[in-house]
GROMACS .gro file of C-alpha atoms in nm:
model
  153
    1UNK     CA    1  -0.620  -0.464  -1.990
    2UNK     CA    2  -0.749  -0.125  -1.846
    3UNK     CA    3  -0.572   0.021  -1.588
    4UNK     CA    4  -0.732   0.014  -1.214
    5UNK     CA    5  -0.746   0.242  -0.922
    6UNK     CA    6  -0.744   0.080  -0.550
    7UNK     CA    7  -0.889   0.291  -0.298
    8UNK     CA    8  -0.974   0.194   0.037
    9UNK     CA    9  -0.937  -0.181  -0.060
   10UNK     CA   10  -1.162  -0.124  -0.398
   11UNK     CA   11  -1.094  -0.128  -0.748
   12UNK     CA   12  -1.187   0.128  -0.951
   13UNK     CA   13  -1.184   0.192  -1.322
   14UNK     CA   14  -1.043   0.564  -1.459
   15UNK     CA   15  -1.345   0.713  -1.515
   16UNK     CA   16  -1.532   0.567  -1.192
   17UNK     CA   17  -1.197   0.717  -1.005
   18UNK     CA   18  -1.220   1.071  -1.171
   19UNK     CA   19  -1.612   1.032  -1.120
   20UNK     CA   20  -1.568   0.999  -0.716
   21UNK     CA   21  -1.299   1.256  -0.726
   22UNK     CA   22  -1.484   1.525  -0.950
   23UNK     CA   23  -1.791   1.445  -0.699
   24UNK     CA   24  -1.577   1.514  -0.379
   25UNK     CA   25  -1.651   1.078  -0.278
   26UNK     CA   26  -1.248   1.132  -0.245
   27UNK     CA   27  -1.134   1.434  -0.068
   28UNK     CA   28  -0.861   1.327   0.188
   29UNK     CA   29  -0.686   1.654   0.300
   30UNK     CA   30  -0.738   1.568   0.687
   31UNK     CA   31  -0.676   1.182   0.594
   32UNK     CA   32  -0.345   1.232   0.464
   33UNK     CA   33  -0.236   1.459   0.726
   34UNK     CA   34  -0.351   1.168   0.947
   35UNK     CA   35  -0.126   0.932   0.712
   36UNK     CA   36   0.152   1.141   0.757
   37UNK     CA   37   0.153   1.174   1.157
   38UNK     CA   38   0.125   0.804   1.120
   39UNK     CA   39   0.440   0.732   0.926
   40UNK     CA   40   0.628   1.014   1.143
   41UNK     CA   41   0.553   0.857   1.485
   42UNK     CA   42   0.530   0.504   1.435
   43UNK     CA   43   0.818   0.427   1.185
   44UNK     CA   44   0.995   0.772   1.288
   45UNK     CA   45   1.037   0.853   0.941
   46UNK     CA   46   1.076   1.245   0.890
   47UNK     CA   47   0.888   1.478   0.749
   48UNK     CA   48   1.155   1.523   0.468
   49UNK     CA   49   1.086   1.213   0.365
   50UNK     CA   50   0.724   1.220   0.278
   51UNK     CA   51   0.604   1.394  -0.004
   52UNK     CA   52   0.250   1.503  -0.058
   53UNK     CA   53   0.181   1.517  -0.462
   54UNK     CA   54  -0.161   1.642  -0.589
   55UNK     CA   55  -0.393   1.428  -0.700
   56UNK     CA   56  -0.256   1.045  -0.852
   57UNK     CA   57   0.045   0.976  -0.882
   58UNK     CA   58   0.151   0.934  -1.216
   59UNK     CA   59  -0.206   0.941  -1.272
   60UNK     CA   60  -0.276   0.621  -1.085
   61UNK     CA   61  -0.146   0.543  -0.776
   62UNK     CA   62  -0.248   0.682  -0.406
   63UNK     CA   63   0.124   0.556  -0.272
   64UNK     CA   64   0.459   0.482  -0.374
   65UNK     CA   65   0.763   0.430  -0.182
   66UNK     CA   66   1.078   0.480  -0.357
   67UNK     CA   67   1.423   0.309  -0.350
   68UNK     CA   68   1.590   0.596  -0.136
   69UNK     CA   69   1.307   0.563   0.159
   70UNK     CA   70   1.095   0.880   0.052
   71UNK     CA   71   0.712   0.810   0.041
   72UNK     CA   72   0.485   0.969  -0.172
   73UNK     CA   73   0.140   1.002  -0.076
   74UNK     CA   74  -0.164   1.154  -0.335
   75UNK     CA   75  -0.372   1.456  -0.164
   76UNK     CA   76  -0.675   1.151  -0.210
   77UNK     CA   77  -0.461   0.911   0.042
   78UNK     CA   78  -0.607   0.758   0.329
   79UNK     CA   79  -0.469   0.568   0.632
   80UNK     CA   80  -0.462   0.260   0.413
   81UNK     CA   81  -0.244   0.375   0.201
   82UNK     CA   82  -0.001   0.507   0.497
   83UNK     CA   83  -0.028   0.156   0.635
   84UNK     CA   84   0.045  -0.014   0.338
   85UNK     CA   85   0.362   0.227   0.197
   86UNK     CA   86   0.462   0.154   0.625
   87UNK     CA   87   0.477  -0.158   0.589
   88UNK     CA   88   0.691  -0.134   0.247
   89UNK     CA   89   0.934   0.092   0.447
   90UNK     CA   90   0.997  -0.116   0.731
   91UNK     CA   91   0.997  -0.454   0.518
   92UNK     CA   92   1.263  -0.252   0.320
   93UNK     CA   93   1.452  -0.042   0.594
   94UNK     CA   94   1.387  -0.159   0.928
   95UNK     CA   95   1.305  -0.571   0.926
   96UNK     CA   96   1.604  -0.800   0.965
   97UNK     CA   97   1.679  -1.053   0.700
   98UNK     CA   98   1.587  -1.301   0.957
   99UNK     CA   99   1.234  -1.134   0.991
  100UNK     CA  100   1.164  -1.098   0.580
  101UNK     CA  101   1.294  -1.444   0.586
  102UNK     CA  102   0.986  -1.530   0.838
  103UNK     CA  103   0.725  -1.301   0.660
  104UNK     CA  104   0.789  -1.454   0.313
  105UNK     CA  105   0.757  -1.843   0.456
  106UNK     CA  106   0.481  -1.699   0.642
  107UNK     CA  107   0.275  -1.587   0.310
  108UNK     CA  108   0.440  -1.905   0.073
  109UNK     CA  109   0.241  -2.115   0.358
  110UNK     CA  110  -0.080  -1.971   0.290
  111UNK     CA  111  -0.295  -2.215   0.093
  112UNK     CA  112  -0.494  -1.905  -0.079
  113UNK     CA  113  -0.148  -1.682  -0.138
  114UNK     CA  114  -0.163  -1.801  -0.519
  115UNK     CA  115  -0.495  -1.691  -0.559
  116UNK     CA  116  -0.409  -1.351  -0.353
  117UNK     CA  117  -0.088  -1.309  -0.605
  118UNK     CA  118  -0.298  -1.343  -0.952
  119UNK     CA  119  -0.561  -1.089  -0.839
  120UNK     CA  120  -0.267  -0.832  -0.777
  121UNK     CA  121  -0.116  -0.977  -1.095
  122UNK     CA  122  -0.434  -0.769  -1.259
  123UNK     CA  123  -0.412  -0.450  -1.105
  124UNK     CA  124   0.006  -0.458  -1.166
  125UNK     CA  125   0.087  -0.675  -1.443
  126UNK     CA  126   0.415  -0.543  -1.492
  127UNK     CA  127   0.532  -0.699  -1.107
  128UNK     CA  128   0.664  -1.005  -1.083
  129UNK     CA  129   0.559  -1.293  -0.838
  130UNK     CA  130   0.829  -1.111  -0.553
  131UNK     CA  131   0.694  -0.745  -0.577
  132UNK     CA  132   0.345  -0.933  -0.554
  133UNK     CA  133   0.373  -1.109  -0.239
  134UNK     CA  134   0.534  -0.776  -0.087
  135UNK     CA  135   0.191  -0.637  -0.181
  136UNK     CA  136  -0.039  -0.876  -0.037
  137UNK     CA  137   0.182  -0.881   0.283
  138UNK     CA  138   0.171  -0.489   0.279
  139UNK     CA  139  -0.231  -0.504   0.195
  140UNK     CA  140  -0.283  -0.745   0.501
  141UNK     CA  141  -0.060  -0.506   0.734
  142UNK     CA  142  -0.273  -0.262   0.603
  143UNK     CA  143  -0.617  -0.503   0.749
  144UNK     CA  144  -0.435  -0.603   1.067
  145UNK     CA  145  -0.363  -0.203   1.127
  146UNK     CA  146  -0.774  -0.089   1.034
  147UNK     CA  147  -0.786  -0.370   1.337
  148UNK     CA  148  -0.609  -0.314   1.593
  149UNK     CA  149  -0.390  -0.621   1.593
  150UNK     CA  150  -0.683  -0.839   1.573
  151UNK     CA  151  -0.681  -1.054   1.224
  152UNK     CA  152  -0.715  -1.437   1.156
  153UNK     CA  153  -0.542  -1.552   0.797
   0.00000   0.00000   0.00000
């Protein structure tokens, strides 16, 4: 299967992601300045701990948070992408075991979660059914953020 690019919510192929970025459709300097003063003041994570890296990373991702904490964010990242590597941080960092505990009944519950988990399953085939769920919960933080706390699921 080809690899895919999500931006803003949208899959993308490589060549449609180079396209947009070669025709300035992505250009998210004051975005991901935006992401970053996000991260700092709501989750208080420092500015150590963010990384800014050119372009994809590793050629195909606009986020990643790694096992130490530190989030990397592509020069192309928008406030999606803060909200979702956010929401990986304080799932990972900050929630109680009680709270993860509540989040992952929460999503099991959800009548449509297996259908949410096999069309991640595409874009990440190499995650298994755990890392999945994290990203649909992170992807609906993400929605609930763009919202202003105002979401049905």
């Amino acid at each position: 299967m080809a690899c895919k690019y999500l931006y803003q919510g949208v899959a993308y192929s490589r060549p449609e992601m180079i396209r947009m970025v070669a025709t300035g459709q992505v250009s998210r300097e004051d975005s991901t300045q935006a992401a970053r003063n996000w991260l700092e003041s709501t989750l208080g994570i420092n500015e150590a701990q963010i990384e800014v890296i050119r372009g994809l990373i590793e050629g195909r991702a606009m986020g990643r948070m790694l096992s130490t904490g530190k989030i990397l964010l592509s020069s192309l990242a928008d406030m999606d992408t803060a909200y979702e590597e956010g929401f990986h941080y304080f799932f990972d960092f900050l929630a109680t075991e009680e709270e993860r505990k509540t989040m992952w009944e929460e999503m099991s519950s959800r009548p449509y979660a297996k259908d949410q988990i096999k069309k991640l399953k595409e874009l990440y085939p190499d995650y298994d059914d755990v890392k999945l769920m994290k990203e649909v919960l992170a992807k609906d933080f993400a929605v609930f953020a763009k919202a202003e706390g105002e979401m049905n699921l």
